[in-house]
Tab-separated table of C-alpha atoms in Angstrom:
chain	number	residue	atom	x	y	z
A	1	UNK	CA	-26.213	147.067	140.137
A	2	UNK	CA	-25.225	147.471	143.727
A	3	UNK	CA	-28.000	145.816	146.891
A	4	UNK	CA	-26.990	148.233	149.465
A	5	UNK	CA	-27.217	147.075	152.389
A	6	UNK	CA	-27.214	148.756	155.884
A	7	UNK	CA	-25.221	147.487	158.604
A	8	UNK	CA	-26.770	149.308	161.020
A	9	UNK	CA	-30.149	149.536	160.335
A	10	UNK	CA	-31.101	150.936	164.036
A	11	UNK	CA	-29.504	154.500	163.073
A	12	UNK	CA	-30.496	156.002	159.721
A	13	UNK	CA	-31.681	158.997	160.186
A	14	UNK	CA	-28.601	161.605	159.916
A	15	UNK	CA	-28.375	165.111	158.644
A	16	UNK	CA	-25.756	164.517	155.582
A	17	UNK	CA	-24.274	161.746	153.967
A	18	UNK	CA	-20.915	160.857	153.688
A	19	UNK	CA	-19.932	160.738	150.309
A	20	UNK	CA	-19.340	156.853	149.751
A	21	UNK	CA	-16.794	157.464	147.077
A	22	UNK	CA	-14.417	159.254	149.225
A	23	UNK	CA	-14.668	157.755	152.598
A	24	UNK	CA	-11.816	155.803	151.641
A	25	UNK	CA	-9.139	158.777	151.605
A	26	UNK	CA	-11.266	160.656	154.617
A	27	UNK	CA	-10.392	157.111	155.868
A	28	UNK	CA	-6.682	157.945	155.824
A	29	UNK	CA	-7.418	161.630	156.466
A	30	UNK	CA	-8.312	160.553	160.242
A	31	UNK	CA	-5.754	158.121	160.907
A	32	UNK	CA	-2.865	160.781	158.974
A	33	UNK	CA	-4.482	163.650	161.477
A	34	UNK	CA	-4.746	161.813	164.385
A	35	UNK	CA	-1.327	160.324	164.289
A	36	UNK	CA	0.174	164.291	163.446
A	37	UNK	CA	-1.835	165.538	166.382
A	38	UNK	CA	-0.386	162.976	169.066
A	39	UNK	CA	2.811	162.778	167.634
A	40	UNK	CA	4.537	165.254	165.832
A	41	UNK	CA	4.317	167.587	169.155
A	42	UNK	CA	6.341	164.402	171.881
A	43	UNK	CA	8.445	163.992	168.518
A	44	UNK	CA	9.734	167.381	167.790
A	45	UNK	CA	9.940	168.046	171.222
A	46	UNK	CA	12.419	165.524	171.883
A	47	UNK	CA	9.556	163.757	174.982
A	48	UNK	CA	9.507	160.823	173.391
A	49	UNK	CA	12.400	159.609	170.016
A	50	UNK	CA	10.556	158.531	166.946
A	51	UNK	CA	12.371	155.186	167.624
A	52	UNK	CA	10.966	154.726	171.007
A	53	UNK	CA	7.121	154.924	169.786
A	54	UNK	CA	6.908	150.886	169.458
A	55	UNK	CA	8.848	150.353	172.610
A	56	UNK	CA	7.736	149.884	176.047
A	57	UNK	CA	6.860	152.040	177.827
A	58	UNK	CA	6.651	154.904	175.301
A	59	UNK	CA	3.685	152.352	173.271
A	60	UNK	CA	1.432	153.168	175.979
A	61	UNK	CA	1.255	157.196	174.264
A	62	UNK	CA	0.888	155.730	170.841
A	63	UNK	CA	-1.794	153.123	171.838
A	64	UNK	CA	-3.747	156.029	174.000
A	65	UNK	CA	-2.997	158.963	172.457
A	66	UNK	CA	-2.268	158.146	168.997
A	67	UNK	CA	-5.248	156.090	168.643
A	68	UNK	CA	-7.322	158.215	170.479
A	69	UNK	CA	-6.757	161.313	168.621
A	70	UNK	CA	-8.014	159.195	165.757
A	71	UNK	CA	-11.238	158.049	167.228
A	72	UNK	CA	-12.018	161.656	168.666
A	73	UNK	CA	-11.607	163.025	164.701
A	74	UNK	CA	-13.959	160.082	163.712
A	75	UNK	CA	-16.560	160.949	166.214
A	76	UNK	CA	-16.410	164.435	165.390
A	77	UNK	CA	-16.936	163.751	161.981
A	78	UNK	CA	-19.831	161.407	162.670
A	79	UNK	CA	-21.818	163.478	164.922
A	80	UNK	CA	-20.861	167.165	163.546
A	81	UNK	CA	-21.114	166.303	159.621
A	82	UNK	CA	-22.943	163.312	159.594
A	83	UNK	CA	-25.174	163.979	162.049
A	84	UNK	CA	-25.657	160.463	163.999
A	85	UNK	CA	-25.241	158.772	167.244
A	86	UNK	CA	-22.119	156.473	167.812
A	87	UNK	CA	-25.299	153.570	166.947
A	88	UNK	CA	-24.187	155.111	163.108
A	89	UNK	CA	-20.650	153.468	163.454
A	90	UNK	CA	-21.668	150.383	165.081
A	91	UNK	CA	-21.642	151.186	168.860
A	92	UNK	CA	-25.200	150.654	170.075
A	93	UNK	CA	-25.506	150.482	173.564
A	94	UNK	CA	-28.687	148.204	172.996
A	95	UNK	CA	-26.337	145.101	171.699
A	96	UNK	CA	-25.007	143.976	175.176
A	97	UNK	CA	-22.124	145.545	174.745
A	98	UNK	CA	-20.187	143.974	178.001
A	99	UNK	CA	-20.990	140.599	177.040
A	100	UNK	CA	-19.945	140.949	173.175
A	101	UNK	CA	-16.536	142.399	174.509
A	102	UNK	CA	-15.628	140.171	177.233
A	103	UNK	CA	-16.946	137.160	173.918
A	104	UNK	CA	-14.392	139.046	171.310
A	105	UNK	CA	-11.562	138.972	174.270
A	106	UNK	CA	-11.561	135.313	174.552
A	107	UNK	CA	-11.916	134.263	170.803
A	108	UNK	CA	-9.224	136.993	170.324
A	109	UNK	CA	-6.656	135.297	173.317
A	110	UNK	CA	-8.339	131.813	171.991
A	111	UNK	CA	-7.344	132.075	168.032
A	112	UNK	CA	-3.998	133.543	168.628
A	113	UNK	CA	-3.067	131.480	171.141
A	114	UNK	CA	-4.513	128.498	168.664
A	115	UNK	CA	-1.996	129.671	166.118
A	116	UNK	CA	1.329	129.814	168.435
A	117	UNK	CA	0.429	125.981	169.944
A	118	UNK	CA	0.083	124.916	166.028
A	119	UNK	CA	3.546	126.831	165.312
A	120	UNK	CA	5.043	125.232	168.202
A	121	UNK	CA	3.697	121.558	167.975
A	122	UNK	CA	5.344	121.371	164.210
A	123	UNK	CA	8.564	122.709	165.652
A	124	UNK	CA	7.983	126.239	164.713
A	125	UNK	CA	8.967	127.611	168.090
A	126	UNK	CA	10.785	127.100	170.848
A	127	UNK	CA	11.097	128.288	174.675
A	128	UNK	CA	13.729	131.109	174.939
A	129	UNK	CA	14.317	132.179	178.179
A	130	UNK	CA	12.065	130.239	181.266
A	131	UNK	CA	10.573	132.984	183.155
A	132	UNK	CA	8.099	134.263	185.646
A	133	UNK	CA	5.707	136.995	185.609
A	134	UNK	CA	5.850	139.029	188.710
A	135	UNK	CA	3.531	142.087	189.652
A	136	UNK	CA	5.398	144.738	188.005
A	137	UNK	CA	4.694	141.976	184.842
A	138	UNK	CA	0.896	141.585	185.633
A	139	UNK	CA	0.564	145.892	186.215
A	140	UNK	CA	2.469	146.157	182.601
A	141	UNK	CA	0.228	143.175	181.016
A	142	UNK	CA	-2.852	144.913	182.374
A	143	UNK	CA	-1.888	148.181	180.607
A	144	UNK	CA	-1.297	146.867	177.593
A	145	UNK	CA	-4.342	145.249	177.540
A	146	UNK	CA	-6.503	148.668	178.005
A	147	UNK	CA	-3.941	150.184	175.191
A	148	UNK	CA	-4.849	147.638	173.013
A	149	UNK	CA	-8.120	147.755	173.576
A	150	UNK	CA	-7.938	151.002	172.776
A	151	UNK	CA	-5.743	150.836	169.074
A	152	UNK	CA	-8.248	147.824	167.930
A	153	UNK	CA	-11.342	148.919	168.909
A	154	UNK	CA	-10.302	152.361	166.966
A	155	UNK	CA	-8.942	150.225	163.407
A	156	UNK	CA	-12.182	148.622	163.748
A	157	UNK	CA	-14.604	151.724	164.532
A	158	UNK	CA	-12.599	153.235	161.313
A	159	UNK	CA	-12.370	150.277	158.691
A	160	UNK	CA	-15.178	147.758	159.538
A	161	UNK	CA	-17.524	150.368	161.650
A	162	UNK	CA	-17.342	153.154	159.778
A	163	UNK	CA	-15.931	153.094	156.342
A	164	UNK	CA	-17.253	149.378	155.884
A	165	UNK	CA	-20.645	150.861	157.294
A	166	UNK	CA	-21.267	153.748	154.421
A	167	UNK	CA	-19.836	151.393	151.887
A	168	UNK	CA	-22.402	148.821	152.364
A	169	UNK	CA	-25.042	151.615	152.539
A	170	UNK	CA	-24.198	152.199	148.869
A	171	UNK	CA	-22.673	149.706	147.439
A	172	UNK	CA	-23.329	146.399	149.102
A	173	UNK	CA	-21.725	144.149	151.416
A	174	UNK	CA	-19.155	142.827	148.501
A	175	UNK	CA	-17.570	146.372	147.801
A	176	UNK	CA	-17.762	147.444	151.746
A	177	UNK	CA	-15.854	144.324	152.294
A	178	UNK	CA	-13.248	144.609	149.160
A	179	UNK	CA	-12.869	148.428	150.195
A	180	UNK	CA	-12.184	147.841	153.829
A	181	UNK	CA	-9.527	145.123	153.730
A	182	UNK	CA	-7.777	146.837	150.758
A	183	UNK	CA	-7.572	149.764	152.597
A	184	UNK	CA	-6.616	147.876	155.860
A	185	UNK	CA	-4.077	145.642	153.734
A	186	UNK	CA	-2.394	149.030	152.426
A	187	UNK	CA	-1.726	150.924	155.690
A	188	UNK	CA	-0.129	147.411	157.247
A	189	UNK	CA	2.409	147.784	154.065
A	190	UNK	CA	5.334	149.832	155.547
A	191	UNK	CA	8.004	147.894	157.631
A	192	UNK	CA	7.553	144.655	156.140
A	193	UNK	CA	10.791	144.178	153.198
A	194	UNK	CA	8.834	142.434	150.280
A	195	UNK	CA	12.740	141.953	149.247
A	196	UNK	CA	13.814	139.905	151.454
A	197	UNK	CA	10.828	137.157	151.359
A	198	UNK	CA	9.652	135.181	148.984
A	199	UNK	CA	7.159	135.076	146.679
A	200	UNK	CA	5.333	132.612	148.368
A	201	UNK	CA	5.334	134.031	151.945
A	202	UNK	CA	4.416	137.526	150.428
A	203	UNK	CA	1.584	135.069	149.173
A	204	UNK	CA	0.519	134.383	152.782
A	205	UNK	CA	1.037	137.687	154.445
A	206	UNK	CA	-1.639	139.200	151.491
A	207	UNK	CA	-3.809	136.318	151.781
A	208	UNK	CA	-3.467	136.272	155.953
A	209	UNK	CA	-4.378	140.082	155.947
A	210	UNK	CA	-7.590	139.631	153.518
A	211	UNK	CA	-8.611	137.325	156.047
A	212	UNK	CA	-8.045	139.407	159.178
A	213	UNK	CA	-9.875	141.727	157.591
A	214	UNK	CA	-12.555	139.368	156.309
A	215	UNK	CA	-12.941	137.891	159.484
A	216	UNK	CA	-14.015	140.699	161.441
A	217	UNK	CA	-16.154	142.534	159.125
A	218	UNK	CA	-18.962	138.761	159.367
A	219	UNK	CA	-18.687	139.108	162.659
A	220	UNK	CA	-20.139	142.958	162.049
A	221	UNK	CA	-22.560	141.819	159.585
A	222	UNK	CA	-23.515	139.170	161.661
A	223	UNK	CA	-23.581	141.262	165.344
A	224	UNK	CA	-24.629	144.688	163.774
A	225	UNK	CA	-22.182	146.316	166.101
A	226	UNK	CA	-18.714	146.466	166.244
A	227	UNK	CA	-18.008	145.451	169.658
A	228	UNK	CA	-17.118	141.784	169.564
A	229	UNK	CA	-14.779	142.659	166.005
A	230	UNK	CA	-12.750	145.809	168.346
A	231	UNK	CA	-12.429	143.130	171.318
A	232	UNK	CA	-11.493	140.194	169.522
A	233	UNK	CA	-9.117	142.293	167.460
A	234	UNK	CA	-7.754	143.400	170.998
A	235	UNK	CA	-7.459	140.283	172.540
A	236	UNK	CA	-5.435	138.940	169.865
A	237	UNK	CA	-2.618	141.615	169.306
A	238	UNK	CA	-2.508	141.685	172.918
A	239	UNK	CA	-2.091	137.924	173.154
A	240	UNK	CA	0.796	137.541	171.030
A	241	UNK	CA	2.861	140.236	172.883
A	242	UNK	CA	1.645	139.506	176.699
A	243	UNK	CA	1.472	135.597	176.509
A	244	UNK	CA	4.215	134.187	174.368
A	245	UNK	CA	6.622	137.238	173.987
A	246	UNK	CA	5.784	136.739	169.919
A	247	UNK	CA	6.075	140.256	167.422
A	248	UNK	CA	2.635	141.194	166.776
A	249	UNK	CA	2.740	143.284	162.875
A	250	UNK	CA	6.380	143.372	163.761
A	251	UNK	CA	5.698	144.772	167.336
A	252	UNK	CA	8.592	143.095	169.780
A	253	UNK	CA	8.397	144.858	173.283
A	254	UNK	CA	10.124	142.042	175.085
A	255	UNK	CA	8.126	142.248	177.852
A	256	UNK	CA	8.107	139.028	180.637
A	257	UNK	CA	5.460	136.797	178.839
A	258	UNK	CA	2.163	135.161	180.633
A	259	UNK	CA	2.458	131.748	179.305
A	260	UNK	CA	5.679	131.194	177.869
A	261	UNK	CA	9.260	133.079	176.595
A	262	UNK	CA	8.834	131.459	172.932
A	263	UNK	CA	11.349	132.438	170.167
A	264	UNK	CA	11.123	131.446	166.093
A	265	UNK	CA	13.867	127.928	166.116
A	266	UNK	CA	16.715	128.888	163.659
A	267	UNK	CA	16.304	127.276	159.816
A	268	UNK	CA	12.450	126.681	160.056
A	269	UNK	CA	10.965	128.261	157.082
A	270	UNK	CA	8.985	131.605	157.484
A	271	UNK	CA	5.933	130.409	156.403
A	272	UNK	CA	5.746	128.439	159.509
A	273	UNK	CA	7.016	130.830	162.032
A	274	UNK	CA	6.322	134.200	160.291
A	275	UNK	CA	9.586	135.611	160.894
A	276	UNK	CA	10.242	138.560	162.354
A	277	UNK	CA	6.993	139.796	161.642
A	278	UNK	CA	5.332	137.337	163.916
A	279	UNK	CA	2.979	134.483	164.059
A	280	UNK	CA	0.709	137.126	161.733
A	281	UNK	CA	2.834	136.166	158.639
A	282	UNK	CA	2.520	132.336	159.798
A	283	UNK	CA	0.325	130.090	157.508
A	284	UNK	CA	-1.197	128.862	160.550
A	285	UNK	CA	-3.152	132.267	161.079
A	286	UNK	CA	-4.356	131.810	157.717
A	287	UNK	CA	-5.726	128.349	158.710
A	288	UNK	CA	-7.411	129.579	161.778
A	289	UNK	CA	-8.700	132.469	160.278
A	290	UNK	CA	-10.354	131.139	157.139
A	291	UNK	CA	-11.975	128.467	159.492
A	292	UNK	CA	-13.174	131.247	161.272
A	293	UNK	CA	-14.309	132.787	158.601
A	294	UNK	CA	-16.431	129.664	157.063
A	295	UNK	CA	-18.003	129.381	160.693
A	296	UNK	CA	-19.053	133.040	160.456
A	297	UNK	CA	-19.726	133.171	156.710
A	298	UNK	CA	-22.379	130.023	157.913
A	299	UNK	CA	-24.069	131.899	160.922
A	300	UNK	CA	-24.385	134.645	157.986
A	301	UNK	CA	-26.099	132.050	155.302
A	302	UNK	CA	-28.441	130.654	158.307
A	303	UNK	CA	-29.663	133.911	159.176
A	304	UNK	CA	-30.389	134.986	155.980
A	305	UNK	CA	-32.605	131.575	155.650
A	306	UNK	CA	-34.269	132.394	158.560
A	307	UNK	CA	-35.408	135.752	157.634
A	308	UNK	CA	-36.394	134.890	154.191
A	309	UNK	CA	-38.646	132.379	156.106
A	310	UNK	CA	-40.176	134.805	157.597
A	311	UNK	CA	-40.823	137.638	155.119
A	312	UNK	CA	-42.159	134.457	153.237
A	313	UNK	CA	-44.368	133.227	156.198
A	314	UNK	CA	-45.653	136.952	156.310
């Protein structure tokens, strides 16, 4: 019923397999761990206020520490029960990894920063405060950038490395994908008031979010590895933050912005601007996402051609 179909074909061999069915709640197992392991100690403690967690400079623990915990309990898992290399989860060090990450960083800093000039050129946005970044800015910027690189490149080990990975073994690429961004979709839930939006925006943000999660999990299919999807990923939350000063998933550290101080302009609908939730509520990240999408979804259908050449040619 089901072509499976192995994402990463280079690492097969494994002692036990994880049971496709539940990777899915051992999915939210990790990520529920992980996050009790960094936090609940700095939290009960009184180190660092629950409130403070998605400020600066108290992001830097979660990014490192919250999101590291989860990728230690997902290699764990991988090499102790599962029995493979980190090749099993999509990070083969034979896929030129440097140039695949430093290719996912500028698509990620190029799409995002697509979306805000869109916003801004239909009168979405406007310039809030003109500032300048100074060092302390650039040393701050630069940190964020390895936190985030850290907090993407773990969502996508987890959703489109790992649990999209054992999914397709099974089930295909259709139900590895569907899986995945449900999943994905689900945790991104809490903090945004379905409320007080309407039913067309919540439209958008569900639609938007299928497609950052679509998006990502071609460019796996298409790379076999995860690195370009965990840089790209990286480059764009950071993006948002460090060059316009934009919410990214809600995320406003008011930090001094690269580029340019830009704030939502009072009475334009939240469709446009995404609210207070960001440019990743806007329609225009759906636009630049499903035509990123198509362009991937082609260098899928083209490579598919090509091998079918060949096994016919053989």
């Amino acid at each position: 019923m089901f072509k499976k179909y192995p994402l990463f074909p280079q690492e097969l061999s494994f002692k036990r397999k994880s049971w496709p069915w539940i990777t899915p709640l051992l999915a939210l197992l990790i990520i529920g761990f992980g996050q009790a392991i960094a936090f609940v100690p700095v939290i009960e403690t009184g180190l660092i206020p629950k409130e403070r967690l998605e400020s600066y400079p108290e992001i830097l623990y979660m990014l490192f520490a919250g999101f590291g915990a989860m990728v230690l309990l997902l290699t764990l898992w991988v090499k102790l029960f599962e029995g493979r290399s980190m090749a099993g989860m999509g990070l083969s060090l034979k896929d030129k990894p440097v140039g695949e990450v430093l290719k996912g960083l500028f698509f990620g800093v190029f799409m995002s920063g697509s979306i805000v000039g869109l916003v801004y050129i239909l009168g979405g946005y406007e310039l809030e405060i003109d500032s300048r970044i100074g060092f302390e800015g650039i040393v701050i910027v630069t940190l964020l950038l390895s936190g985030f690189m850290i907090q993407s490149s773990t969502e996508e080990l987890i959703f489109r490395g790992w649990l999209f990975g054992r999914l397709s073994e099974q089930y295909g690429l259709v139900v590895g994908i569907a899986v995945n961004a449900a999943l994905f979709i689900l945790l991104h839930l809490p903090g945004v008031d379905f409320a007080s939006i309407t039913a067309f925006d919540t439209g958008i943000y569900f639609i938007g979010m299928f497609l950052f999660s679509l998006y990502p999990s071609l460019m796996v299919i298409n790379d076999g590895s995860v690195w370009r999807a965990g840089a790209w990923h990286a480059g764009w939350n950071w993006f948002f933050i460090t060059g316009f000063g934009l919410a990214t998933t809600g995320i406003d550290l008011g930090t001094v912005p690269i580029v340019a101080d830009l704030q939502a302009v009072e009475g334009q609908p939240r469709w446009l601007t995404g609210g207070e939730y960001g440019p990743e509520a806007s329609a225009m990240m759906m636009l630049v996402l499903a035509t990123a999408s198509a362009f991937e979804w082609r260098k899928y259908k083209d490579k598919k051609s090509v091998l079918a050449a060949v096994e016919e040619g053989a």
